[in-house]
Every structure is written in structure tokens, then in C-alpha cells.
Amino acid sequence: MAERSRGPGRRRIAALAAVALLAPSAAACGSDDGGVPVINVYYSTEQSFQKLVDECNQQAQGRYRMVYQVLPRAADEQRVQMVRRLAAQDSGMDVLGLDVTWTAEFASAKWIREWTGQNKEEASRGTLEQPLASATYEDKLYAAPKNTNTQLLWYRTDLVPNPPKTWDEMIKMSQDLKSQGKPYEIDTMGAQYEGLVVLYNNMVASSGGKILNDDGTKAEFDQGAVDALGTLQKFASAGVTNPSFTNTQEDAARLQFQGGSGAFQLNYPFVWPALQEGAPDLKDKVKWARYPGIDANTPSKVTIGGFNLAVSAYSKHPDEAFQAALCLRSPEHQLFSAVNDGVPPTIESLYDDPQLDEAYPFKADILAQIKDGANRPVTPAYQNLSTVLSATLSPPADIRPEQDADALRGSIQDALESKGVLP
Amino acid sequence: MTAETATEKPTTHSVRAQRKAKARISEGKRQERKLGWLLCAPAAFVMIAVTAYPILYSVWLSFQRFDLKFPDQREFIGLGNYATVLTNEYWWTAFGITTLITVVTVAVELVLGMALAWIMFRTLVGRGLVRTAALIPYGIVTVVAAFSWKFAWTPDTGYLGNLFGEGAPLTERASSLAIIMLAEIWKTTPFMALLLMAGLALVPEDLLKAASMDGATGWQRFTKVMLPVMKPAILVALLFRTLDAFRVFDNIYVLTGGANNTSSVSMLAYNNLIRGLNLGIGSTMSVLIFIAVAIIAFIFVKLFGTAAPGSDEGGRR
């Protein structure tokens, strides 16, 4: 095999091979042009986000230049892309658009920087309490809330004169409609993914229950959480869901309702503009109300969604990155996003702005729900928790409250400690 | 290989008596072989760099408790992860599902692929058109195809959703699995057919004619003449597809996302490794999948003996 005379040739080949292997990674490193630091913003798809970026770049007057890197649409894919690169200490990401549930995880893994001093003050000024809590981990601020979100109850006024206040009421109404042969479905997300966890969390919070203890270190699963399992099971087996319920995500739920088979829909406000465009015959028959609760006399507590902006620990230009993030979530820009992209702002005073009236006729209900809202459990292991929960809850019709709660106490504790296998 | 050439000389006669194929290797041939090795060396080197290193690294990771979310808690725990995974219910459910999908799809694909190969081979009119049409499913990106299957099987948006009465087929375990297998079979039967067609081309026409002169029926010609001659091609096709099917991921990812206990082992490894960031457990699963695949390959080579690819006679002529 080893022949001396062919040594140089082989070495050349090896060198070529090495070059070929290294070349792509060399080309992938971005370069800063002309001394202006380039800030790469990784954010999910939002239609008018590019305009925000352009405007902030103008306002920056050469202090930085932001580049909008579009993340995939699905939350899981967004997280996977960022996490994979952060784990490899990729310095090509500066500002990260984090779903509210990821803050603890990213902070605990030391992937994002703490917000301090002037930046912290600016990020929290006038910001609603619950969204701010979603950006906080161990009493430190790790991100600036950019937009919040919450689901409302959308219902057909021609079928339902008065919106239901509780799940029981809504299920009853739906069954009555069904027996009259009218559209009756309650369309919402029931696939085995985060959406199902949100549905369950709404029920847990509304019945005053807890999944984890306050520190997020132990699986609690109190009576409220067990009752919520019962409510979810009852809803799923009452014959009021769409046949595809257990495979339905946000957009599919919207389509089911828009298709005319639903009397109720529990979904985010993005369904409103889509309804205006996609179903002209329905748009005047649909109204909104507060998400149903468990008890008629206690207002529901509904899960808060939305996005926070964080600065990567591996960013080469952290100061500019903080500035850029603050610009993207400044009051005027939040208002712009609310009007153009329909995402609810995190700054309370913006809800009084008349500009919101047309795009957001339901703004008062949103604000009320957010002020009263329920964050999902805060723990670095949230993704594990969510995976275990959604797997156990799916399909919801087969839930056995007592047994499942027992099993979940064990498997969630394992998940929190990153022991055991995720389904 | 070198051991072989050394032992060959003294027993040339007996070897020749036993196996005609193995002639003594001449000096020129030996040189040729050496050159062959030298020419492959760079490729082999690169292959080792890009495959051996990651494999060894994941074996190393599988011996550790290592979760990216808790970077401070990293420690060496020996076979602890293996104990966790191998005593876990999710793992064995996924293993069963994967085995089921592998066995059913490969079996069905072999039969359908053979038929398709026969059609592609025998078509006289529009041969190019027939072959192209048959290969279209294999040319479509799996994820794209999976999405169209998903929409097709969803009531309201699809034309297959209400095929079996009310309800949504992708929300129940048995029907979901059937749809996953259907999508797999639809997708890879052309691949099977392509490999089998190469085998069909090996069957000499005279042999078939001679057989029919002797009064063999069509079925007899197929089982007694064609199948034995095609054996190496069938083996290659089966081996490739089995290894491929055992790693099934994209169809399940799109069609059900693993809901209703339809996860395969690859899905499970992805969930733990990429989503859960648990490098220890995730790597353990990857290593176990690797071992399973290696065992499958080993069984194929052993079971089918000399005709298998990689064994002496089949590999070298």
C-alpha cells in the first residue's frame, strides 16, 4: 500500500481533500462591510418585519446594519435551528426571536445575555407584567417582549345568541346544535404538539391548578390539574370536535371553522383577517368573546404566547444587538406590527391608540385576557415537559384523569431532571 | 485479501478443482490490484474522516449524562443510558412499529417491484415513457409527497379523507400506520423495480427458451430459472430497502408527527437528540439504531451466503 515514490502525489490529494472539506465553512462566515457591524436577526416569518428592520437601520445611522434572517414557520423548527447553532457556539446569530416558553432554557444553557442597566429599563418600561415575566428567569431579565398573544373564543352569531362562559356550557350548546342538525363543531388545536399543551394549560389555569411548583423544579399536579384532565377528556369525547381534532394545528382549525362546519373556534387573532378575506359569507356572522373558563363565576385564565427578543451570548456585537432589539420592539414599531401583522403589543398604553381600532376590534378582550393571563410553567426543561405532556394527553378522548396524573407526576419529574426518554 | 494470495500458491490444484472461478493471480494482476487500492485510498480516507469520527464520537457521547440545557451536569455514567433506553416503553413501542413498517413495506415492495420491473423490462411500445412514468414517485421529494398524502387523507381538504366513511384516518393508530406504509411503498417501489430490472437483464434469453423447450410453464421458468439467476440483484435490492426502511423518518414526521404511538426509532432519536437536546440519551438511541442496522446487514450476508454483495464470489469476479 504505502509506496514512497507516490508520497508527494498522495499528499497533494490529501491537501486538496482537506481544502474541499474546509472551504464551505470558510465561505459561510459572514463578513462585516465597511466597519458597520452587521447584526443578524433570526426571527420567524412575519410579513412586514422586513420594513421594521429597514426603518431601524435608517434610524441607526450607520451604528449597525440589521439583516433579517427568516426562521421557519413552525415553532419547533425555529427552536431546533437556533439551538443547534448555539450549541456549536455560532457567532453568526445576534438577535434571536424566542417563543415565550424558551427563555428559561436558553438562559440556563447560557446561550443568551442578561439585560441590565439602561437596556433593561427601556425594555421593561410600560411593558405588561405577564409578557415581562415570560422573559424573566431566576429574577433576571433575559429578553425584551416584542409581542404577546392569546386565544379568543370566536363564535357564529347566527347559531349562538350569547357566547358561553364555561366549557360545560359550550359543550352543551354544541351538542344541542348537533341534535338540531346545524353546524356545531368546536374547532381548536388537538394534535400531539404544543397546541394541545396550551389547551390543557388553559383548563388547568382556569380551574386554579398547577402543573409544576412555583420554582419550576417539581411536578405538582394538584387537584386543579387533575380536574382539567377530566375537562379535556370530556370535551374530546363529547362528539363536538371536528373529526380531525387529534391531528389539528392552528391553521387547520381556522380552515375547519372557515369551511362552515364549526359553531365555535378557539384560536389566535390571526383568524380574523383571514376570515375577512377567505369567507365573505361568514365574516358578518362571526363575533368574539373571552375564552371559556371552568367556573361561571370565575373569569378564565388563558395561556399567553408571543415572542421575546434576546441577544446571543456568542454575538460579536452585543451592544449594537441590544440597541437593534430595542428598536424592533419600540412602542411605535410594536404599533406598526400590530396594525400590519396583527400581533398584539406588549406595551399597555398602545391598546388605547385609535390606530388599533380597525385592525383590532377585539383589542379590549385581548388586553383583559393578557392582564389576567397564565404563563406556561417556567423551567429550562420546558421542551421536555411539553413533549411528555402532549404525548400523554394525546389522544385526549382516552385520558383517564387519575391514572394519567399519577403517571405524569413521575414522567414530568424525570423530564425536568432530563432523565428518561422523551416520547 | 493479502492472506488469500499467500495461501493460494501451494494448493492451486485443489482450489481449481473446487472452484473454477479462482484462477492463480498473475504478477500483472497483482499490480493492477495494488493500483486499484491506491486509487481508492483518498476516497477511503475521506470516508473514514467523515463517518468513523462522528460514529465514535456518538458512542463516546452515549456513555455520558449530557444535556445541553444543563451544561454543568455533564458526567460519565458508563452504560447507564443504555439501561434507561432499553428498559423504556417508548423505545420498544417505536422499535416494534419500525420493525412492522420495515417487514411489511419491504415484502410488498418486493412483489410489486418485481411486477413493475417486469413491465418496464418487457414493454415494447413507449418504453422510455413507461419507465419514466414508473419512476416519478421516486423522483418526488419525500416530504412533498408526504404532505400531499396528508392533505389527501384529511377530511375537508382531501379526496381520500372520507373513503372509509366518517372520521379522519390520520387520527387513529391502525389507519395512520397503514397510510404511512402506503406512502412508503408508493414512494420506493420504483427504486426496488429499478434494481430488480438490472437483475432481469442478467437472465439470458436462451436459458428461458431452453426451459420452455423442455416444457417448463411460465411459473416454473420464473421460479426455477429467473429467480436463481437474479438472486444477487434481489439481495442487493432487499438489503438496501431493508436498511432504508428501518430508518424511516420523513413520512412519519409529516403524516402524524408520531401521534397515536406511530413513532419510529429514528423519530424517537430525533425527539431526544435534536428537540430534547439530550445528547446522552439521543446518542444512545443512534448507536442502538446503528447496531440494529449492522445486525440486519450481517443477517442478510450470512443468510444468503455467497450470493450476497460483499461476500467473496459476489463481490469479485
mmCIF file of N, CA, C and O in Angstrom, chain A residues 1 3 6 10 13 17 21 76-77 79-80 83-84 87 105 108-111 192 242-247 255-256 261 380-381 383-384 391-392 394-395 416-423, chain B residues 34-35 37-38 41-42 46 50 65 67-72 84-85 88 90 150 154-157 167-168 170-171 253 255-256 258-260 268 270-272 274-278 281 285:
data_model
loop_
_atom_site.group_PDB
_atom_site.id
_atom_site.type_symbol
_atom_site.label_atom_id
_atom_site.label_comp_id
_atom_site.label_asym_id
_atom_site.label_seq_id
_atom_site.Cartn_x
_atom_site.Cartn_y
_atom_site.Cartn_z
ATOM 1 N N MET A 1 0.822 -1.208 0.000
ATOM 2 C CA MET A 1 0.000 0.000 0.000
ATOM 3 C C MET A 1 0.859 1.262 0.000
ATOM 4 O O MET A 1 0.772 2.088 -0.890
ATOM 5 N N GLU A 3 3.638 3.372 -0.765
ATOM 6 C CA GLU A 3 4.746 3.426 -1.699
ATOM 7 C C GLU A 3 5.382 4.790 -1.637
ATOM 8 O O GLU A 3 4.738 5.797 -1.884
ATOM 9 N N ARG A 6 5.211 7.544 -4.428
ATOM 10 C CA ARG A 6 3.968 8.258 -4.716
ATOM 11 C C ARG A 6 3.562 9.209 -3.593
ATOM 12 O O ARG A 6 2.489 9.756 -3.609
ATOM 13 N N ARG A 10 0.162 11.787 -3.173
ATOM 14 C CA ARG A 10 -0.900 11.499 -2.210
ATOM 15 C C ARG A 10 -1.089 12.658 -1.251
ATOM 16 O O ARG A 10 -2.188 12.981 -0.853
ATOM 17 N N ILE A 13 -3.113 15.148 -2.851
ATOM 18 C CA ILE A 13 -4.526 14.754 -2.843
ATOM 19 C C ILE A 13 -5.147 15.006 -1.478
ATOM 20 O O ILE A 13 -6.240 15.552 -1.352
ATOM 21 N N ALA A 17 -8.178 17.389 -0.590
ATOM 22 C CA ALA A 17 -9.354 16.906 0.126
ATOM 23 C C ALA A 17 -9.638 17.787 1.334
ATOM 24 O O ALA A 17 -10.772 18.158 1.605
ATOM 25 N N LEU A 21 -12.900 20.067 2.141
ATOM 26 C CA LEU A 21 -13.708 19.897 3.351
ATOM 27 C C LEU A 21 -13.874 21.211 4.094
ATOM 28 O O LEU A 21 -14.912 21.486 4.678
ATOM 29 N N ASP A 76 -41.280 24.599 16.465
ATOM 30 C CA ASP A 76 -40.286 23.568 16.736
ATOM 31 C C ASP A 76 -39.064 23.724 15.846
ATOM 32 O O ASP A 76 -37.929 23.571 16.290
ATOM 33 N N GLU A 77 -39.323 24.003 14.577
ATOM 34 C CA GLU A 77 -38.227 24.124 13.617
ATOM 35 C C GLU A 77 -37.377 25.355 13.941
ATOM 36 O O GLU A 77 -36.160 25.339 13.785
ATOM 37 N N ARG A 79 -36.881 26.692 16.888
ATOM 38 C CA ARG A 79 -36.072 26.397 18.059
ATOM 39 C C ARG A 79 -34.926 25.469 17.700
ATOM 40 O O ARG A 79 -33.781 25.698 18.092
ATOM 41 N N VAL A 80 -35.233 24.425 16.918
ATOM 42 C CA VAL A 80 -34.201 23.457 16.564
ATOM 43 C C VAL A 80 -33.055 24.139 15.828
ATOM 44 O O VAL A 80 -31.885 23.905 16.122
ATOM 45 N N VAL A 83 -31.099 26.410 18.410
ATOM 46 C CA VAL A 83 -30.438 25.605 19.429
ATOM 47 C C VAL A 83 -29.227 24.884 18.859
ATOM 48 O O VAL A 83 -28.150 24.851 19.456
ATOM 49 N N ARG A 84 -29.395 24.320 17.665
ATOM 50 C CA ARG A 84 -28.312 23.577 17.047
ATOM 51 C C ARG A 84 -27.100 24.488 16.843
ATOM 52 O O ARG A 84 -25.970 24.110 17.091
ATOM 53 N N ALA A 87 -25.556 25.689 20.241
ATOM 54 C CA ALA A 87 -24.776 24.621 20.869
ATOM 55 C C ALA A 87 -23.386 24.562 20.252
ATOM 56 O O ALA A 87 -22.425 24.175 20.897
ATOM 57 N N GLU A 105 -34.918 28.047 29.094
ATOM 58 C CA GLU A 105 -33.997 27.066 28.533
ATOM 59 C C GLU A 105 -32.732 27.740 27.995
ATOM 60 O O GLU A 105 -31.615 27.327 28.302
ATOM 61 N N SER A 108 -30.664 29.242 30.884
ATOM 62 C CA SER A 108 -29.989 28.247 31.701
ATOM 63 C C SER A 108 -28.804 27.637 30.961
ATOM 64 O O SER A 108 -27.790 27.304 31.571
ATOM 65 N N ALA A 109 -28.925 27.501 29.648
ATOM 66 C CA ALA A 109 -27.818 26.947 28.873
ATOM 67 C C ALA A 109 -26.742 27.990 28.598
ATOM 68 O O ALA A 109 -25.761 27.700 27.928
ATOM 69 N N LYS A 110 -26.950 29.203 29.093
ATOM 70 C CA LYS A 110 -26.005 30.318 28.910
ATOM 71 C C LYS A 110 -25.825 30.676 27.441
ATOM 72 O O LYS A 110 -24.725 30.983 26.984
ATOM 73 N N TRP A 111 -26.921 30.637 26.695
ATOM 74 C CA TRP A 111 -26.856 30.979 25.279
ATOM 75 C C TRP A 111 -27.251 32.432 25.023
ATOM 76 O O TRP A 111 -27.027 32.939 23.952
ATOM 77 N N GLN A 192 -50.905 16.247 18.587
ATOM 78 C CA GLN A 192 -49.919 15.981 19.630
ATOM 79 C C GLN A 192 -48.747 16.937 19.460
ATOM 80 O O GLN A 192 -47.737 16.627 18.854
ATOM 81 N N ASN A 242 -64.159 18.491 15.562
ATOM 82 C CA ASN A 242 -64.004 18.106 14.168
ATOM 83 C C ASN A 242 -63.431 16.683 14.140
ATOM 84 O O ASN A 242 -62.658 16.331 15.027
ATOM 85 N N PRO A 243 -63.786 15.890 13.119
ATOM 86 C CA PRO A 243 -63.219 14.529 13.078
ATOM 87 C C PRO A 243 -61.693 14.538 13.118
ATOM 88 O O PRO A 243 -61.080 13.601 13.625
ATOM 89 N N SER A 244 -61.065 15.567 12.578
ATOM 90 C CA SER A 244 -59.599 15.621 12.549
ATOM 91 C C SER A 244 -58.994 16.248 13.789
ATOM 92 O O SER A 244 -57.803 16.562 13.799
ATOM 93 N N PHE A 245 -59.805 16.451 14.835
ATOM 94 C CA PHE A 245 -59.340 17.152 16.030
ATOM 95 C C PHE A 245 -57.950 16.730 16.482
ATOM 96 O O PHE A 245 -57.075 17.563 16.726
ATOM 97 N N THR A 246 -57.705 15.407 16.567
ATOM 98 C CA THR A 246 -56.432 14.965 17.135
ATOM 99 C C THR A 246 -55.269 15.116 16.167
ATOM 100 O O THR A 246 -54.160 14.689 16.465
ATOM 101 N N ASN A 247 -55.529 15.681 14.998
ATOM 102 C CA ASN A 247 -54.431 15.944 14.063
ATOM 103 C C ASN A 247 -54.447 17.409 13.628
ATOM 104 O O ASN A 247 -53.903 17.752 12.591
ATOM 105 N N LEU A 255 -59.224 26.668 9.120
ATOM 106 C CA LEU A 255 -59.882 26.211 7.895
ATOM 107 C C LEU A 255 -61.172 25.467 8.196
ATOM 108 O O LEU A 255 -62.156 25.595 7.477
ATOM 109 N N GLN A 256 -61.172 24.679 9.275
ATOM 110 C CA GLN A 256 -62.382 23.936 9.630
ATOM 111 C C GLN A 256 -63.515 24.911 9.921
ATOM 112 O O GLN A 256 -64.644 24.738 9.447
ATOM 113 N N SER A 261 -68.263 24.339 9.147
ATOM 114 C CA SER A 261 -68.781 23.243 9.964
ATOM 115 C C SER A 261 -68.727 23.567 11.459
ATOM 116 O O SER A 261 -69.257 22.830 12.269
ATOM 117 N N PRO A 380 -36.185 25.412 32.549
ATOM 118 C CA PRO A 380 -35.309 25.176 31.403
ATOM 119 C C PRO A 380 -35.719 23.935 30.628
ATOM 120 O O PRO A 380 -35.468 23.832 29.436
ATOM 121 N N ALA A 381 -36.353 22.994 31.310
ATOM 122 C CA ALA A 381 -36.731 21.742 30.664
ATOM 123 C C ALA A 381 -38.130 21.832 30.067
ATOM 124 O O ALA A 381 -38.801 20.822 29.906
ATOM 125 N N GLN A 383 -39.240 22.202 27.108
ATOM 126 C CA GLN A 383 -39.467 21.401 25.908
ATOM 127 C C GLN A 383 -39.717 19.927 26.268
ATOM 128 O O GLN A 383 -40.591 19.283 25.710
ATOM 129 N N ASN A 384 -38.952 19.429 27.235
ATOM 130 C CA ASN A 384 -39.173 18.051 27.693
ATOM 131 C C ASN A 384 -40.563 17.911 28.277
ATOM 132 O O ASN A 384 -41.301 16.972 27.982
ATOM 133 N N ALA A 391 -47.604 14.032 24.622
ATOM 134 C CA ALA A 391 -47.690 12.608 24.306
ATOM 135 C C ALA A 391 -48.694 11.908 25.220
ATOM 136 O O ALA A 391 -49.448 11.037 24.786
ATOM 137 N N THR A 392 -48.734 12.297 26.490
ATOM 138 C CA THR A 392 -49.654 11.648 27.420
ATOM 139 C C THR A 392 -51.091 12.118 27.167
ATOM 140 O O THR A 392 -52.036 11.339 27.307
ATOM 141 N N SER A 394 -52.371 12.936 24.358
ATOM 142 C CA SER A 394 -52.871 12.562 23.042
ATOM 143 C C SER A 394 -53.136 11.068 22.977
ATOM 144 O O SER A 394 -52.277 10.284 23.367
ATOM 145 N N PRO A 395 -54.286 10.618 22.459
ATOM 146 C CA PRO A 395 -55.448 11.421 22.099
ATOM 147 C C PRO A 395 -56.260 11.786 23.345
ATOM 148 O O PRO A 395 -56.428 10.942 24.231
ATOM 149 N N LEU A 416 -38.053 16.962 33.915
ATOM 150 C CA LEU A 416 -37.449 18.159 34.493
ATOM 151 C C LEU A 416 -35.976 17.932 34.791
ATOM 152 O O LEU A 416 -35.156 18.834 34.703
ATOM 153 N N GLU A 417 -35.655 16.690 35.178
ATOM 154 C CA GLU A 417 -34.265 16.392 35.518
ATOM 155 C C GLU A 417 -33.506 15.834 34.328
ATOM 156 O O GLU A 417 -32.407 15.304 34.475
ATOM 157 N N SER A 418 -34.119 15.916 33.168
ATOM 158 C CA SER A 418 -33.566 15.378 31.914
ATOM 159 C C SER A 418 -33.099 13.929 32.080
ATOM 160 O O SER A 418 -32.106 13.509 31.543
ATOM 161 N N LYS A 419 -33.898 13.188 32.839
ATOM 162 C CA LYS A 419 -33.677 11.744 32.906
ATOM 163 C C LYS A 419 -34.737 11.116 32.014
ATOM 164 O O LYS A 419 -35.726 11.730 31.676
ATOM 165 N N GLY A 420 -34.540 9.849 31.710
ATOM 166 C CA GLY A 420 -35.591 9.159 30.990
ATOM 167 C C GLY A 420 -35.677 9.579 29.543
ATOM 168 O O GLY A 420 -35.008 10.479 29.087
ATOM 169 N N VAL A 421 -36.560 8.875 28.840
ATOM 170 C CA VAL A 421 -36.660 9.004 27.396
ATOM 171 C C VAL A 421 -37.847 9.886 27.057
ATOM 172 O O VAL A 421 -38.910 9.751 27.645
ATOM 173 N N LEU A 422 -37.660 10.795 26.120
ATOM 174 C CA LEU A 422 -38.791 11.576 25.637
ATOM 175 C C LEU A 422 -39.528 10.774 24.577
ATOM 176 O O LEU A 422 -38.903 10.123 23.763
ATOM 177 N N PRO A 423 -40.863 10.845 24.592
ATOM 178 C CA PRO A 423 -41.591 10.086 23.584
ATOM 179 C C PRO A 423 -41.413 10.668 22.177
ATOM 180 O O PRO A 423 -41.098 11.827 22.060
ATOM 181 N N LYS B 34 -3.091 -3.533 -6.790
ATOM 182 C CA LYS B 34 -2.452 -2.561 -5.899
ATOM 183 C C LYS B 34 -2.799 -1.150 -6.335
ATOM 184 O O LYS B 34 -3.150 -0.285 -5.532
ATOM 185 N N LEU B 35 -2.756 -0.923 -7.649
ATOM 186 C CA LEU B 35 -3.095 0.391 -8.184
ATOM 187 C C LEU B 35 -4.540 0.733 -7.810
ATOM 188 O O LEU B 35 -4.859 1.852 -7.408
ATOM 189 N N TRP B 37 -6.198 -0.225 -5.246
ATOM 190 C CA TRP B 37 -6.260 0.193 -3.837
ATOM 191 C C TRP B 37 -5.771 1.618 -3.665
ATOM 192 O O TRP B 37 -6.351 2.402 -2.929
ATOM 193 N N LEU B 38 -4.668 1.924 -4.381
ATOM 194 C CA LEU B 38 -4.123 3.269 -4.247
ATOM 195 C C LEU B 38 -5.125 4.307 -4.734
ATOM 196 O O LEU B 38 -5.271 5.375 -4.147
ATOM 197 N N ALA B 41 -7.703 4.949 -2.200
ATOM 198 C CA ALA B 41 -7.258 5.394 -0.879
ATOM 199 C C ALA B 41 -7.769 6.778 -0.476
ATOM 200 O O ALA B 41 -8.281 6.926 0.638
ATOM 201 N N PRO B 42 -7.678 7.784 -1.349
ATOM 202 C CA PRO B 42 -8.164 9.104 -0.917
ATOM 203 C C PRO B 42 -9.645 9.074 -0.549
ATOM 204 O O PRO B 42 -10.048 9.624 0.485
ATOM 205 N N VAL B 46 -11.244 9.974 3.111
ATOM 206 C CA VAL B 46 -12.296 10.965 3.356
ATOM 207 C C VAL B 46 -13.507 10.307 4.020
ATOM 208 O O VAL B 46 -14.080 10.831 4.980
ATOM 209 N N VAL B 50 -15.150 11.419 7.577
ATOM 210 C CA VAL B 50 -16.499 11.958 7.756
ATOM 211 C C VAL B 50 -17.486 10.945 8.333
ATOM 212 O O VAL B 50 -18.588 11.325 8.688
ATOM 213 N N ARG B 65 -23.886 11.320 30.810
ATOM 214 C CA ARG B 65 -25.079 12.096 31.082
ATOM 215 C C ARG B 65 -24.758 13.494 30.584
ATOM 216 O O ARG B 65 -23.896 14.163 31.133
ATOM 217 N N ASP B 67 -26.773 16.837 28.885
ATOM 218 C CA ASP B 67 -27.935 17.552 28.372
ATOM 219 C C ASP B 67 -27.509 18.994 28.142
ATOM 220 O O ASP B 67 -27.008 19.641 29.056
ATOM 221 N N LEU B 68 -27.694 19.468 26.917
ATOM 222 C CA LEU B 68 -27.227 20.824 26.593
ATOM 223 C C LEU B 68 -27.887 21.897 27.450
ATOM 224 O O LEU B 68 -27.357 22.976 27.616
ATOM 225 N N LYS B 69 -29.075 21.597 27.966
ATOM 226 C CA LYS B 69 -29.769 22.587 28.790
ATOM 227 C C LYS B 69 -29.110 22.731 30.152
ATOM 228 O O LYS B 69 -29.253 23.741 30.816
ATOM 229 N N PHE B 70 -28.453 21.675 30.582
ATOM 230 C CA PHE B 70 -27.787 21.708 31.884
ATOM 231 C C PHE B 70 -26.312 21.394 31.685
ATOM 232 O O PHE B 70 -25.837 20.327 32.070
ATOM 233 N N PRO B 71 -25.582 22.327 31.083
ATOM 234 C CA PRO B 71 -24.197 22.021 30.702
ATOM 235 C C PRO B 71 -23.306 21.669 31.891
ATOM 236 O O PRO B 71 -22.309 20.983 31.728
ATOM 237 N N ASP B 72 -23.684 22.111 33.094
ATOM 238 C CA ASP B 72 -22.823 21.856 34.251
ATOM 239 C C ASP B 72 -22.943 20.440 34.800
ATOM 240 O O ASP B 72 -22.163 20.027 35.640
ATOM 241 N N THR B 84 -31.347 2.882 30.596
ATOM 242 C CA THR B 84 -32.542 3.714 30.537
ATOM 243 C C THR B 84 -33.333 3.453 29.260
ATOM 244 O O THR B 84 -34.548 3.241 29.291
ATOM 245 N N VAL B 85 -32.651 3.479 28.130
ATOM 246 C CA VAL B 85 -33.364 3.340 26.856
ATOM 247 C C VAL B 85 -33.946 1.936 26.714
ATOM 248 O O VAL B 85 -35.106 1.765 26.342
ATOM 249 N N ASN B 88 -37.119 1.192 28.462
ATOM 250 C CA ASN B 88 -38.164 2.185 28.278
ATOM 251 C C ASN B 88 -39.251 1.692 27.330
ATOM 252 O O ASN B 88 -38.972 1.101 26.287
ATOM 253 N N TYR B 90 -41.429 3.541 25.563
ATOM 254 C CA TYR B 90 -41.484 4.281 24.298
ATOM 255 C C TYR B 90 -40.530 3.674 23.273
ATOM 256 O O TYR B 90 -40.847 3.558 22.099
ATOM 257 N N LYS B 150 -50.869 13.688 3.210
ATOM 258 C CA LYS B 150 -51.533 14.165 4.417
ATOM 259 C C LYS B 150 -52.811 14.928 4.059
ATOM 260 O O LYS B 150 -53.871 14.692 4.630
ATOM 261 N N THR B 154 -56.950 13.934 4.738
ATOM 262 C CA THR B 154 -57.643 14.742 5.733
ATOM 263 C C THR B 154 -59.021 15.115 5.213
ATOM 264 O O THR B 154 -59.141 15.664 4.128
ATOM 265 N N PRO B 155 -60.069 14.797 5.956
ATOM 266 C CA PRO B 155 -61.406 15.167 5.507
ATOM 267 C C PRO B 155 -61.459 16.681 5.314
ATOM 268 O O PRO B 155 -60.731 17.408 5.964
ATOM 269 N N ASP B 156 -62.298 17.160 4.493
ATOM 270 C CA ASP B 156 -62.456 18.585 4.139
ATOM 271 C C ASP B 156 -61.460 19.027 3.071
ATOM 272 O O ASP B 156 -61.847 19.657 2.104
ATOM 273 N N THR B 157 -60.163 18.688 3.262
ATOM 274 C CA THR B 157 -59.206 19.185 2.275
ATOM 275 C C THR B 157 -58.822 18.114 1.262
ATOM 276 O O THR B 157 -58.236 18.441 0.237
ATOM 277 N N GLY B 167 -64.987 10.130 9.948
ATOM 278 C CA GLY B 167 -63.767 10.060 10.748
ATOM 279 C C GLY B 167 -62.554 10.453 9.933
ATOM 280 O O GLY B 167 -62.625 10.581 8.713
ATOM 281 N N ALA B 168 -61.457 10.689 10.637
ATOM 282 C CA ALA B 168 -60.228 11.096 9.973
ATOM 283 C C ALA B 168 -59.199 9.988 10.124
ATOM 284 O O ALA B 168 -58.792 9.673 11.235
ATOM 285 N N LEU B 170 -56.081 9.737 9.691
ATOM 286 C CA LEU B 170 -54.770 10.020 10.294
ATOM 287 C C LEU B 170 -54.855 10.268 11.794
ATOM 288 O O LEU B 170 -53.885 10.663 12.409
ATOM 289 N N THR B 171 -56.014 10.076 12.390
ATOM 290 C CA THR B 171 -56.119 10.295 13.826
ATOM 291 C C THR B 171 -56.225 8.984 14.578
ATOM 292 O O THR B 171 -56.409 8.979 15.780
ATOM 293 N N TYR B 253 -42.863 11.825 10.179
ATOM 294 C CA TYR B 253 -42.718 13.197 10.685
ATOM 295 C C TYR B 253 -43.822 14.088 10.130
ATOM 296 O O TYR B 253 -44.446 14.855 10.854
ATOM 297 N N LEU B 255 -46.705 13.004 8.302
ATOM 298 C CA LEU B 255 -48.074 12.490 8.321
ATOM 299 C C LEU B 255 -48.701 12.522 9.710
ATOM 300 O O LEU B 255 -49.852 12.923 9.866
ATOM 301 N N THR B 256 -47.987 12.067 10.723
ATOM 302 C CA THR B 256 -48.592 12.032 12.057
ATOM 303 C C THR B 256 -47.755 12.751 13.101
ATOM 304 O O THR B 256 -48.253 13.032 14.185
ATOM 305 N N GLY B 258 -45.697 11.425 14.815
ATOM 306 C CA GLY B 258 -45.513 10.461 15.898
ATOM 307 C C GLY B 258 -46.714 10.342 16.818
ATOM 308 O O GLY B 258 -46.654 9.656 17.832
ATOM 309 N N ALA B 259 -47.827 11.013 16.463
ATOM 310 C CA ALA B 259 -49.010 10.942 17.317
ATOM 311 C C ALA B 259 -49.597 9.536 17.319
ATOM 312 O O ALA B 259 -49.350 8.753 16.408
ATOM 313 N N ASN B 260 -50.378 9.237 18.326
ATOM 314 C CA ASN B 260 -51.037 7.934 18.474
ATOM 315 C C ASN B 260 -50.048 6.773 18.384
ATOM 316 O O ASN B 260 -50.321 5.758 17.745
ATOM 317 N N LEU B 268 -37.887 8.895 17.413
ATOM 318 C CA LEU B 268 -37.618 8.946 18.843
ATOM 319 C C LEU B 268 -36.219 9.531 19.098
ATOM 320 O O LEU B 268 -36.038 10.386 19.970
ATOM 321 N N TYR B 270 -34.601 11.522 17.144
ATOM 322 C CA TYR B 270 -34.663 12.949 16.798
ATOM 323 C C TYR B 270 -35.275 13.749 17.943
ATOM 324 O O TYR B 270 -34.775 14.802 18.317
ATOM 325 N N ASN B 271 -36.366 13.233 18.502
ATOM 326 C CA ASN B 271 -37.029 13.957 19.585
ATOM 327 C C ASN B 271 -36.124 14.142 20.790
ATOM 328 O O ASN B 271 -36.151 15.177 21.437
ATOM 329 N N ASN B 272 -35.336 13.130 21.094
ATOM 330 C CA ASN B 272 -34.470 13.227 22.264
ATOM 331 C C ASN B 272 -33.211 14.026 21.993
ATOM 332 O O ASN B 272 -32.765 14.793 22.829
ATOM 333 N N ILE B 274 -32.401 16.159 19.066
ATOM 334 C CA ILE B 274 -32.486 17.493 18.474
ATOM 335 C C ILE B 274 -33.472 18.359 19.245
ATOM 336 O O ILE B 274 -33.196 19.514 19.540
ATOM 337 N N ARG B 275 -34.640 17.817 19.570
ATOM 338 C CA ARG B 275 -35.620 18.633 20.288
ATOM 339 C C ARG B 275 -35.311 18.690 21.768
ATOM 340 O O ARG B 275 -35.375 19.727 22.395
ATOM 341 N N GLY B 276 -34.988 17.537 22.344
ATOM 342 C CA GLY B 276 -34.766 17.484 23.782
ATOM 343 C C GLY B 276 -33.373 17.907 24.186
ATOM 344 O O GLY B 276 -33.120 18.134 25.354
ATOM 345 N N LEU B 277 -32.463 17.984 23.225
ATOM 346 C CA LEU B 277 -31.070 18.383 23.470
ATOM 347 C C LEU B 277 -30.352 17.443 24.418
ATOM 348 O O LEU B 277 -29.360 17.806 25.028
ATOM 349 N N ASN B 278 -30.905 16.233 24.581
ATOM 350 C CA ASN B 278 -30.255 15.280 25.470
ATOM 351 C C ASN B 278 -29.267 14.455 24.659
ATOM 352 O O ASN B 278 -29.614 13.439 24.064
ATOM 353 N N ILE B 281 -28.822 10.467 25.939
ATOM 354 C CA ILE B 281 -29.871 9.532 25.557
ATOM 355 C C ILE B 281 -30.013 9.451 24.040
ATOM 356 O O ILE B 281 -30.124 8.365 23.458
ATOM 357 N N MET B 285 -29.558 6.173 21.493
ATOM 358 C CA MET B 285 -30.512 5.661 20.512
ATOM 359 C C MET B 285 -29.880 5.541 19.133
ATOM 360 O O MET B 285 -30.078 4.551 18.430
#
